Coordinates of C-alpha atoms and ligand atoms in Angstrom, one line a residue:
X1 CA -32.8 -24.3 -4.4
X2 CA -29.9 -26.6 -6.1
X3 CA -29.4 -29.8 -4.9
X4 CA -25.7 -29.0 -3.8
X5 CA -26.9 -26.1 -1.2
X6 CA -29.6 -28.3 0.4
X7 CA -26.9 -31.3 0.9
X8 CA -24.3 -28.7 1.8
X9 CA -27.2 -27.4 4.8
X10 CA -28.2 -30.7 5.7
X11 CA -25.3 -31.8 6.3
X12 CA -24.2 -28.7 8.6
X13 CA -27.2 -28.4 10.4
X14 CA -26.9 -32.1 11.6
X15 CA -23.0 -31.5 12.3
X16 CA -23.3 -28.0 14.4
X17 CA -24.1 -27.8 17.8
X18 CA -26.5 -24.9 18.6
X19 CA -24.2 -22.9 21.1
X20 CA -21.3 -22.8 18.9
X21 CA -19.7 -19.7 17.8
X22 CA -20.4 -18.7 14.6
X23 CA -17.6 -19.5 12.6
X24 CA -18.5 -19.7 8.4
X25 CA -16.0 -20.6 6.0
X26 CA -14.7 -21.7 2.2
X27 CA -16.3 -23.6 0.5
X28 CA -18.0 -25.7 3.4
X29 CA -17.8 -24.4 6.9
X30 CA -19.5 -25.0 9.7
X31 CA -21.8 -22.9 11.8
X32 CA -25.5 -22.3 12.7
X33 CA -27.4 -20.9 10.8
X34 CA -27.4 -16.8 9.6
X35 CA -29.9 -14.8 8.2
X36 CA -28.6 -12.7 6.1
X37 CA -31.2 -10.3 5.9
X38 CA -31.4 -9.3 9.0
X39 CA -27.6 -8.7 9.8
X40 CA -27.3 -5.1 11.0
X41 CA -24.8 -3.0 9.2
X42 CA -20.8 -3.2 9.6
X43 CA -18.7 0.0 10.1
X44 CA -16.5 0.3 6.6
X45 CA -13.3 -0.6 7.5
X46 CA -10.4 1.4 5.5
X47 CA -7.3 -1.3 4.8
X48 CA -4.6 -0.4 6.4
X49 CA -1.7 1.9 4.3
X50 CA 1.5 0.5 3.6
X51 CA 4.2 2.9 1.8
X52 CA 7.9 1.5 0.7
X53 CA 10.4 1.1 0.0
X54 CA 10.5 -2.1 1.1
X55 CA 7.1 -4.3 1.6
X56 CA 6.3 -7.7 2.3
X57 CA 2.9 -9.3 1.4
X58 CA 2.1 -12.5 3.0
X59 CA -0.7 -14.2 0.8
X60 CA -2.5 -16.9 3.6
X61 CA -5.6 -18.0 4.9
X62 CA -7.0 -15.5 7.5
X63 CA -10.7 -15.9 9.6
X64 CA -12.2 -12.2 9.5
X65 CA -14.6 -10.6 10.5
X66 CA -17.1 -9.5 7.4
X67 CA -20.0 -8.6 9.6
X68 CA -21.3 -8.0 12.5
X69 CA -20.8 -11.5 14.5
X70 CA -20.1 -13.4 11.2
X71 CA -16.5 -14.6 10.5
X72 CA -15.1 -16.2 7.3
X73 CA -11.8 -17.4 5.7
X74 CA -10.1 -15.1 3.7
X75 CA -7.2 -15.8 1.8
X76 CA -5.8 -12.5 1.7
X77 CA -2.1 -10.6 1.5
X78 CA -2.3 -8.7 5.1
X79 CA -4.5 -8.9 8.1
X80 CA -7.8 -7.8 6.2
X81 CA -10.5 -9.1 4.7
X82 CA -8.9 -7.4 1.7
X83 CA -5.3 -6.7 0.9
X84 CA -3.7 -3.4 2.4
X85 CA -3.5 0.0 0.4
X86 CA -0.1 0.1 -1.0
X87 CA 0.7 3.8 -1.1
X88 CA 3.3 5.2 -3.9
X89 CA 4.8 8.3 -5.2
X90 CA 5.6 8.8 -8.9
X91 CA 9.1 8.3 -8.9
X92 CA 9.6 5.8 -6.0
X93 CA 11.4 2.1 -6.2
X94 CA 9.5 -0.3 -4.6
X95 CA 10.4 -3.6 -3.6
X96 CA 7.2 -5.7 -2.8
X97 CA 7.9 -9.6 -1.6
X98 CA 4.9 -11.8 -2.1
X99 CA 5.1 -14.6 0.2
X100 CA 2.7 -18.0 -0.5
X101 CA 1.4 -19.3 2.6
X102 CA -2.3 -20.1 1.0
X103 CA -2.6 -24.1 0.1
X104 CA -2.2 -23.1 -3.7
X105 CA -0.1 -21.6 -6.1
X106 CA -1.1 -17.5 -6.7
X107 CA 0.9 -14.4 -7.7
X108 CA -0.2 -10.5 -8.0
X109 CA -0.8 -8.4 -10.7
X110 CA -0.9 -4.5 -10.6
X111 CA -3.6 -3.7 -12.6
X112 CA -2.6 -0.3 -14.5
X113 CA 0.7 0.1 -13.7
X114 CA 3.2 0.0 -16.3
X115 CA 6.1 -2.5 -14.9
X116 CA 8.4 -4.4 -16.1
X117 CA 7.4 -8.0 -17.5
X118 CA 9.2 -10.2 -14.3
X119 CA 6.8 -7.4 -12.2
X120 CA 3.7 -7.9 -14.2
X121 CA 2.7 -11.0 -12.5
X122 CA 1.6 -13.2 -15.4
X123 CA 0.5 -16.5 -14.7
X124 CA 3.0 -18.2 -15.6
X125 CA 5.4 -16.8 -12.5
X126 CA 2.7 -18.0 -10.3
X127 CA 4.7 -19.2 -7.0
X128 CA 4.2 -22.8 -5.1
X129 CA 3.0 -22.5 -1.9
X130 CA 5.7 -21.9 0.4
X131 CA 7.9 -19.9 -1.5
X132 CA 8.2 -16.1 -2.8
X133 CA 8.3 -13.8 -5.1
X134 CA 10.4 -10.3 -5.7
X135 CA 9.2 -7.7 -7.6
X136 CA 10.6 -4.7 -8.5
X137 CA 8.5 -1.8 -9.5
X138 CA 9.4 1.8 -10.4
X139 CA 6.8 4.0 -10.0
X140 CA 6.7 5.7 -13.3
X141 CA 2.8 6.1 -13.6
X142 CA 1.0 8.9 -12.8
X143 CA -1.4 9.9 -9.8
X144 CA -4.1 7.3 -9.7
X145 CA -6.4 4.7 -8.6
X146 CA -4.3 1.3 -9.3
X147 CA -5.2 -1.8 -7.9
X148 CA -3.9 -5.1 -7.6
X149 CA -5.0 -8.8 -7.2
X150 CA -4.9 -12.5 -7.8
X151 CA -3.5 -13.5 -11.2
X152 CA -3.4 -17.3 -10.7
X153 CA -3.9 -19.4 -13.8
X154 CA -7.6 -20.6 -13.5
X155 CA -8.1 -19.3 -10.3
X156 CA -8.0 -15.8 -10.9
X157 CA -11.5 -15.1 -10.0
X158 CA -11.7 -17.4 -6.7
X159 CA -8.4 -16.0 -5.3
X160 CA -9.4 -12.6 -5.9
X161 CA -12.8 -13.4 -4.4
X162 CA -11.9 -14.5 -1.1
X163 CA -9.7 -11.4 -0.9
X164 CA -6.5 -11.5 -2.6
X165 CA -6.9 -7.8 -4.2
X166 CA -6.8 -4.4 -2.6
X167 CA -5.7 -1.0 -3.5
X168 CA -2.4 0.4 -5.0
X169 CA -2.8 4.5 -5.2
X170 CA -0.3 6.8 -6.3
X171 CA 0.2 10.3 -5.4
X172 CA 2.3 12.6 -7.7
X173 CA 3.1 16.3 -7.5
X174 CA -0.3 17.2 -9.6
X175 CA -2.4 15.4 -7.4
X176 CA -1.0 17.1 -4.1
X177 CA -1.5 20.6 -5.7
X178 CA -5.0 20.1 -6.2
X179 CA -5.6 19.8 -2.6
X180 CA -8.4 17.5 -3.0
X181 CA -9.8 16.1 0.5
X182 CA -7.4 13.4 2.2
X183 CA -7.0 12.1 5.5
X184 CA -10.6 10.5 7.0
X185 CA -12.0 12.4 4.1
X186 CA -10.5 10.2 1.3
X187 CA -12.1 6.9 1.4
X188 CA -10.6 4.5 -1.4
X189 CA -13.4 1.5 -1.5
X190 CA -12.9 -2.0 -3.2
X191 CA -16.3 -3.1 -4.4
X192 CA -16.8 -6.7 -4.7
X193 CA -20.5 -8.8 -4.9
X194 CA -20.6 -11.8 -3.3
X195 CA -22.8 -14.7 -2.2
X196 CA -23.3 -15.3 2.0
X197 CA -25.3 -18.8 2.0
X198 CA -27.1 -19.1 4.8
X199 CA -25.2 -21.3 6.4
X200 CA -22.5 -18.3 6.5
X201 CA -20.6 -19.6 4.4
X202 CA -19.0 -17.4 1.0
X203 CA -20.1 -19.3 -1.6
X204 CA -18.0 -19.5 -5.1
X205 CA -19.2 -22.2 -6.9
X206 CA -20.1 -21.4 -10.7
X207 CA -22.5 -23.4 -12.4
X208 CA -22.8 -24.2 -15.7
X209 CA -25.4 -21.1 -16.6
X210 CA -23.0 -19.2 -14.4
X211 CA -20.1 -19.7 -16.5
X212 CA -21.3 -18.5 -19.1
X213 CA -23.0 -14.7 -18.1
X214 CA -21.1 -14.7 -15.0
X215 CA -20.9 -15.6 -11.4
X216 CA -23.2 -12.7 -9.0
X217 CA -22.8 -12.2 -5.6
X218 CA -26.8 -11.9 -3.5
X219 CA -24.7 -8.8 -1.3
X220 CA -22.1 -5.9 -1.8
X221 CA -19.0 -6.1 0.1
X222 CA -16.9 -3.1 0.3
X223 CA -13.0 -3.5 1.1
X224 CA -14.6 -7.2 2.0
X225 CA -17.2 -6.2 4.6
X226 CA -20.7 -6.7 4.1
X227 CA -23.0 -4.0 3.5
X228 CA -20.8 -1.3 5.8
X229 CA -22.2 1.8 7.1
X230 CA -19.7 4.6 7.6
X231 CA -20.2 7.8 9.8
X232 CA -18.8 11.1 8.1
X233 CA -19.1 15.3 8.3
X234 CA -20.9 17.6 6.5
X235 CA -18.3 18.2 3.7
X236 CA -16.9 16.9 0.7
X237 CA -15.3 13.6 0.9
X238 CA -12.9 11.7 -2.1
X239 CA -14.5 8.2 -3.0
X240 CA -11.9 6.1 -4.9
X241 CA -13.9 3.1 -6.2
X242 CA -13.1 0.5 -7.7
X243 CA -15.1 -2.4 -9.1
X244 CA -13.8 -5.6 -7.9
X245 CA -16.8 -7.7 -8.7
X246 CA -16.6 -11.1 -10.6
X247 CA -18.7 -10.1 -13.3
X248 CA -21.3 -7.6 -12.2
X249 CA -21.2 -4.0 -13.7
X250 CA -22.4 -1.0 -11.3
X251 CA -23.9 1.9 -11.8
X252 CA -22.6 4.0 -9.5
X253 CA -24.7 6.4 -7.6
X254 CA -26.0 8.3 -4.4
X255 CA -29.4 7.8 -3.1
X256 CA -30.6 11.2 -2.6
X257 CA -29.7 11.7 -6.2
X258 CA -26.8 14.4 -5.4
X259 CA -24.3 14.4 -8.5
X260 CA -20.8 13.3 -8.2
X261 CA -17.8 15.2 -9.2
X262 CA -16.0 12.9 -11.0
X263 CA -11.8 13.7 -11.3
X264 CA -10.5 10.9 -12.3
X265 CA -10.9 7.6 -13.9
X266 CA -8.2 4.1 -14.5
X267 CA -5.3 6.0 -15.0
X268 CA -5.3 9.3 -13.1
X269 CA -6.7 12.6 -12.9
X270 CA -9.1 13.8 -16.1
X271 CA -8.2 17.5 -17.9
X272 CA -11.6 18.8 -16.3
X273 CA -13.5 17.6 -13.1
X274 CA -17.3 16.4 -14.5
X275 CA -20.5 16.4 -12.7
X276 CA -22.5 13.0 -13.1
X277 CA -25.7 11.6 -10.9
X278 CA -24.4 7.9 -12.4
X279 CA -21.7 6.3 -13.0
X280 CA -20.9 2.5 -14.9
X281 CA -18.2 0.9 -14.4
X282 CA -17.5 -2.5 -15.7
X283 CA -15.3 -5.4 -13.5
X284 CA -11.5 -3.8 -13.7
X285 CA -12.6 -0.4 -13.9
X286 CA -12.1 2.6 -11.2
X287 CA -13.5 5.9 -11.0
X288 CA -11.7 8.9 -8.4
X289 CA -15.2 10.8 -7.7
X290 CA -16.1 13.7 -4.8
X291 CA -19.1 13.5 -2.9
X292 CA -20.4 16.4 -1.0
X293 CA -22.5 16.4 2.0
X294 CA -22.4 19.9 3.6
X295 CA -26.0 19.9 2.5
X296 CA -27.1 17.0 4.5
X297 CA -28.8 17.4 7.7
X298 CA -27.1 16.3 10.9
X299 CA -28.8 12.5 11.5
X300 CA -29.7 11.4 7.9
X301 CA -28.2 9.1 5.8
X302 CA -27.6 8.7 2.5
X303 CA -26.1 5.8 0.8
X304 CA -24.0 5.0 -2.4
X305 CA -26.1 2.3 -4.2
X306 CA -25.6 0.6 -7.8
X307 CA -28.8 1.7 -9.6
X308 CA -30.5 -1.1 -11.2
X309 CA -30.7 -1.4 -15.4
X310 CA -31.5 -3.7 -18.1
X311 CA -29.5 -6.8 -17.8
X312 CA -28.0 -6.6 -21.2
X313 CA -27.8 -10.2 -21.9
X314 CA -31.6 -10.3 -21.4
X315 CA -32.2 -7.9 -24.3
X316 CA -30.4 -10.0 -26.6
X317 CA -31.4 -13.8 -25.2
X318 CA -34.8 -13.0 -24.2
X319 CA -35.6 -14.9 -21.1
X320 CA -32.6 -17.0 -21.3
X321 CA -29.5 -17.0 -19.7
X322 CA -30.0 -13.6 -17.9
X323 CA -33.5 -14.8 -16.3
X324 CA -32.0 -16.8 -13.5
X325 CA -34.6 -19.7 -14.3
X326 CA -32.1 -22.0 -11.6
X327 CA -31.3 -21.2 -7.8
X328 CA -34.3 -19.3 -7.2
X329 CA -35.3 -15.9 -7.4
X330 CA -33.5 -12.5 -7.2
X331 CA -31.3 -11.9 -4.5
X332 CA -32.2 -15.5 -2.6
X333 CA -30.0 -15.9 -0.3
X334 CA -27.5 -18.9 -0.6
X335 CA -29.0 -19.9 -3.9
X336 CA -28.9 -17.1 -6.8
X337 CA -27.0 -14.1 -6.9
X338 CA -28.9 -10.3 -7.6
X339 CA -28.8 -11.1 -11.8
X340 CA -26.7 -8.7 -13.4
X341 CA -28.7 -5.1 -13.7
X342 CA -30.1 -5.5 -10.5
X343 CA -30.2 -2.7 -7.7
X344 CA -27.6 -2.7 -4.9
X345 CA -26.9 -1.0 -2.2
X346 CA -23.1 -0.3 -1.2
X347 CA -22.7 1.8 1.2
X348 CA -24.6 3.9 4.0
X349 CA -23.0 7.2 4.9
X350 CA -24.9 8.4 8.2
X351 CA -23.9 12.0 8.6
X352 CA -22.7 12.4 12.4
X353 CA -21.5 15.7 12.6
X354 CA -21.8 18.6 11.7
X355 CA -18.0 20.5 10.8
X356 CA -18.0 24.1 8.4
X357 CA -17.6 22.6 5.3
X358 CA -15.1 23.0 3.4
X359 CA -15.6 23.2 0.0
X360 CA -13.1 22.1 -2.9
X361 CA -13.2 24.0 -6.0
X362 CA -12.6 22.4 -9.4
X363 CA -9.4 24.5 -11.4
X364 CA -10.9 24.7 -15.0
X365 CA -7.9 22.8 -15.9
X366 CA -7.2 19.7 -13.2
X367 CA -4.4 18.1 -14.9
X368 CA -2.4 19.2 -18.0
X369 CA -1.4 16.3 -19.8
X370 CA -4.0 14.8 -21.9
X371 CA -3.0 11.9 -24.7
X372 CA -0.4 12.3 -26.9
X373 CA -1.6 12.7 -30.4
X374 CA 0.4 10.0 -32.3
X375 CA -0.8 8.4 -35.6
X376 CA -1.6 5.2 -35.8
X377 CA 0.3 2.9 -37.3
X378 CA -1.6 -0.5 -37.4
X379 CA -4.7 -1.6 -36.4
X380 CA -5.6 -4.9 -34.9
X381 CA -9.3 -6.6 -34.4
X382 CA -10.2 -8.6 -31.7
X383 CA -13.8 -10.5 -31.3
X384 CA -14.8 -11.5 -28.2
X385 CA -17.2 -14.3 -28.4
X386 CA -18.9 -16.5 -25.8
X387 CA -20.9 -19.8 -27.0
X388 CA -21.2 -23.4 -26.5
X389 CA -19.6 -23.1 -23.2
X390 CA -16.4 -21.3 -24.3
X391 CA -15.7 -17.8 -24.1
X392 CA -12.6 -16.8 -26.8
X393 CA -10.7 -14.2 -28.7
X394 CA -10.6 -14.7 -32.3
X395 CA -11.8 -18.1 -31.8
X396 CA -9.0 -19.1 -29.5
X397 CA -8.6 -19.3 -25.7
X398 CA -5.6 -18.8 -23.8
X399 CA -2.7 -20.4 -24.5
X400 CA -0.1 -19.5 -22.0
X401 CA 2.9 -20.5 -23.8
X402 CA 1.7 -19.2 -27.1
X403 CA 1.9 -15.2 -28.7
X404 CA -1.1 -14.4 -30.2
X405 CA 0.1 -10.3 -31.2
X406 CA 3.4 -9.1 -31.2
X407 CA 3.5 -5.7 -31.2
X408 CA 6.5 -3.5 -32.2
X409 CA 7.9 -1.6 -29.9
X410 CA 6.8 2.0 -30.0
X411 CA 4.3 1.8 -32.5
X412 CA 1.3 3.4 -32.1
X413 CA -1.9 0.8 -32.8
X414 CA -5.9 1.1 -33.0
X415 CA -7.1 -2.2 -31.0
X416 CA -10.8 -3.0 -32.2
X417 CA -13.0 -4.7 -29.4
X418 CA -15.5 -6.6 -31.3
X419 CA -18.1 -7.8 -28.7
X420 CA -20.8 -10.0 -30.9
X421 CA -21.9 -11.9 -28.2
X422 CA -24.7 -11.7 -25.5
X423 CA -22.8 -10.6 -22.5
X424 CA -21.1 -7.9 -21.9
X425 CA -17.1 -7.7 -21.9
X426 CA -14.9 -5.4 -19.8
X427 CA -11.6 -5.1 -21.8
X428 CA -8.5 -4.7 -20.0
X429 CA -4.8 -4.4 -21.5
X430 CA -2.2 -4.8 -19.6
X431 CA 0.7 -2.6 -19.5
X432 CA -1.0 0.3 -20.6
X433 CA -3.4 3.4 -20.2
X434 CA -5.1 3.8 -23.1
X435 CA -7.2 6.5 -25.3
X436 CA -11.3 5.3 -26.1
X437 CA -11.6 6.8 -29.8
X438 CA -14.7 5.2 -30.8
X439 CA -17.8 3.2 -30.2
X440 CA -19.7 2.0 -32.7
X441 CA -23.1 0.0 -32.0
X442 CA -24.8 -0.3 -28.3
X443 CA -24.4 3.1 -26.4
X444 CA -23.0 4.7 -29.5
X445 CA -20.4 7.0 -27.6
X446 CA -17.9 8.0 -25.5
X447 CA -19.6 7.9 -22.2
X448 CA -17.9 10.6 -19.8
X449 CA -15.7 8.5 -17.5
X450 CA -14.1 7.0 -20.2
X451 CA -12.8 10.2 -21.4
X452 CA -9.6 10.0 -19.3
X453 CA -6.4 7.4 -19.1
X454 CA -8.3 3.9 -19.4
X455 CA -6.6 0.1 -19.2
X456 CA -10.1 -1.2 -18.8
X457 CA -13.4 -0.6 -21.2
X458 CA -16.6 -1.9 -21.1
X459 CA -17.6 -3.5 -24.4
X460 CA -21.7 -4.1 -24.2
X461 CA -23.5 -6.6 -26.5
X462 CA -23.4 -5.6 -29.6
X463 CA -20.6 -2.7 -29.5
X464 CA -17.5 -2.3 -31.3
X465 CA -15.1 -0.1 -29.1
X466 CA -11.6 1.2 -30.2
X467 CA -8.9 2.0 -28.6
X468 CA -5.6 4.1 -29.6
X469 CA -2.5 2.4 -27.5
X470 CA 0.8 3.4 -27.5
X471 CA 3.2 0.5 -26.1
X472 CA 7.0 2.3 -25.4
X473 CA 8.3 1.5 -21.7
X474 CA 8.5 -2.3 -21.6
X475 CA 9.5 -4.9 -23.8
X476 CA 8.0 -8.4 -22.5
X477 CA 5.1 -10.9 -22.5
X478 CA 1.7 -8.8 -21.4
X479 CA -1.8 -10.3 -21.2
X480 CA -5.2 -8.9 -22.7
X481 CA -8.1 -9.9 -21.6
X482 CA -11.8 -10.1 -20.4
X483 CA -12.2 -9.0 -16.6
X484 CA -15.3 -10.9 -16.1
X485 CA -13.3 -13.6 -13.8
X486 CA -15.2 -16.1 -15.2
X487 CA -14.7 -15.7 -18.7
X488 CA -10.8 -14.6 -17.8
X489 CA -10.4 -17.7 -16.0
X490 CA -11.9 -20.0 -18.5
X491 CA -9.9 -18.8 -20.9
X492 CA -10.8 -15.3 -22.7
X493 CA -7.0 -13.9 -22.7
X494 CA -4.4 -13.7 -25.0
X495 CA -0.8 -13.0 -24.7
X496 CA 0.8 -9.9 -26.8
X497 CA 4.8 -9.4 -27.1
X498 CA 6.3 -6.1 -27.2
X499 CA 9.4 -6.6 -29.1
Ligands
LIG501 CU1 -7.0 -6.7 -13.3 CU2 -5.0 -9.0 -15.9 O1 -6.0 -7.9 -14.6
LIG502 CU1 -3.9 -5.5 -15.4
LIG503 CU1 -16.1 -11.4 -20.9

């Protein structure tokens, strides 16, 4: 165990009166001691809906609940352990006010929306505490699984951590006609990983191996409880995931090995509805997936799990980096993380009751709009490179008053993710959905649920993936970047100007 968690444990253990409540917290807390083993399962909790015009988001320092009997800090924009669900309509205004009541600046950024560059929240329009933030943001995306979350100059990943993120979906007139399952029976679920010490407290505390593969959680939290269980019918339900995880990569899938239909992906609803028994998706990304359990008897469970698979930055370091030589083994709690690759379980669905089942069809054709087919007019490379504790862009890291591209406005462009280093790197652009065209290296392909509207792509070791972009709503300063937190954070962005 590292030196820091025994001092940390000591030093509680001497400080806590038995009898107290359990009360954990960030970074130190104090409280008696947890096993987090053998906490029984949480019921999911869905984040409460908020719909417009007008919103107000209150970013402060909340204790939650996050299992059974266990409470933590939060810092969090509503009541939550996560954010609240902003619900939209394609079309709508909305006027969202951030307010800053946590002890440090933050601001918000809504990840695959197309906004305007004062509504994109870039780091530099991060807010002091105490003060706010307007934004203005007409809907003008699609139907889709958006989310939001911390942007805060270094402190993207920590902020985003302890719950400043949640859900931002938006309905359109496409969407409703498909009549896909809603009410109870859409179930839009934030996945983040992340470490319970046991001294109860959340742990984010990178160390120096950590900063360089990534920072791994030793537990699943969905919309920021731990391990949840959720009761449901025997019918189809709509899953909206999203990965919210610091670094990890999931590979989505249900335990009694039943196939998803997947009908969506980043940015909205796919041409045709795909049946998959896995699913990866890479930090940033989201999938819109149905999961059927009519077939399911009355009194089982079955549970959506991340699969385990190679860590890929063991294939290319040996036992390395990826081996978790410090902190212990595995999935020890308070020390190590689960390494990246490692099996998770997410969520437990215990089937309570049995209803007729109502069964959704797919449409051969679920949406009509597919890419436009533009040429290309330039095309840019971009290596992403991690070594000697630095993670960069073409040999740079983020500068926030410098522009690395400037892009003209309305051009069509092929972006080249180069990815020659030993981790993986999930790609995401800003103020864009974008087509996958290529990948060359690694996998080799197109893997299904990158076929739709994408702002985020995983880039393994070794691969070369290209994208076709088109940038023609906004002129402004946007960011590109990794959206492993860690490399993000210390520094793997750049900033492109659409001018
Ligand atoms: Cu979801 Cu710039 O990030
Ligand atoms: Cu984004
Ligand atoms: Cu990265």
């Amino acid at each position: 165990m590292h030196r820091r968690h025994l001092l940390r444990i000591a030093g509680l253990a001497a400080a806590t009166p038995l009898a107290r409540p359990f009360l954990a917290g960030f970074p130190s807390g104090d409280g008696v001691k947890v096993d987090p083993a053998t906490l029984p399962r949480a019921p999911l909790r869905l984040a409460p809906r908020l719909r417009g015009p007008a919103l107000v988001l209150r970013a402060q320092e909340r204790v939650v609940e996050i299992a059974p009997g266990v409470k933590a800090r939060a810092w969090t924009p509503g009541d939550g352990p996560v954010g609240p669900t902003i619900e939209a309509r394609k079309g709508e205004k909305l006027n969202i006010a951030l307010e800053n009541a946590l002890p440090e600046p933050t601001i918000l950024h809504w990840h695959g929306l197309r906004v305007p560059e004062a509504a994109d929240g870039h780091p530099r329009l991060a807010i002091e505490p105490g003060s706010r933030y307007d934004y203005e943001i007409p809907v003008i995306d699609r139907a889709g699984t958006y989310w939001y979350h911390s942007h805060a100059h270094h402190r993207t990943g920590i902020q985003s951590y302890r719950g400043m993120s949640g859900f931002f979906l938006v309905r359109d007139e496409h969407d409703d006609a498909l009549k896909l399952p809603s009410g109870v029976h859409e179930l839009p679920m934030l996945i983040q990983d992340r470490r319970l010490a046991n001294d109860g407290t959340l742990v984010y505390d990178p160390m120096m191996h950590e900063n360089m593969e990534g920072f791994f959680g030793d537990a699943a939290f969905v919309n920021g409880i731990r391990l949840p269980m959720h009761e449901v019918e025997t019918t189809t339900y709509r899953l909206r995931l999203a990965n919210g995880c610091t670094s990890r990569i999931l590979r989505l899938a249900l335990s009694n090995g039943a196939p998803f239909l997947m009908v969506g992906t980043d940015g909205g609803l796919l041409p045709r509805a795909e049946s998959l028994t896995s699913i990866d998706l890479g930090p940033g990304e989201r999938v819109d997936v149905l999961a059927d359990f009519a077939a399911v008897p009355v009194g089982q469970t079955v549970s959506l799990v991340s699969q385990a698979f190679e860590n890929p930055a063991m294939g290319m370091m040996g036992m390395g980096m990826g081996g978790r030589g410090m902190g212990g083994g595995p999935g020890r709690m308070g020390a190590g993380g689960i390494p990246q690759g490692g099996a998770l379980p997410l969520v437990e669905f215990r089937v309570a009751r049995a209803v007729a089942p109502q069964p959704w069809r797919a449409p051969a054709l679920l949406h009509p709009e597919r890419f436009p087919v533009r040429q290309a007019v330039r095309t840019r490379t971009f290596r992403f490179e991690s070594m000697r504790m630095q993670h960069t862009i073409n040999g740079r890291d983020f500068d926030m008053a410098r522009i690395d591209e400037s892009v003209p406005f309305g051009d069509t462009e092929i972006w080249q993710f180069v990815n020659p280093s030993p981790f993986p790197h999930p790609i995401h652009v800003h103020e864009n959905q974008f087509e996958v065209v290529e990948r060359i290296g690694g996998r080799g392909r197109i893997m299904p649920w990158e076929r739709g509207l994408k702002d985020t792509v995983l880039v393994m070791p070794g691969e070369q993936v290209n994208v076709r972009l088109t940038f023609d709503v906004y002129r402004g300063r946007f960011l590109m970047h990794c959206h492993n937190l860690i490399h993000e954070d210390m520094g793997m962005m750049l900033n492109f100007a659409v001018e």
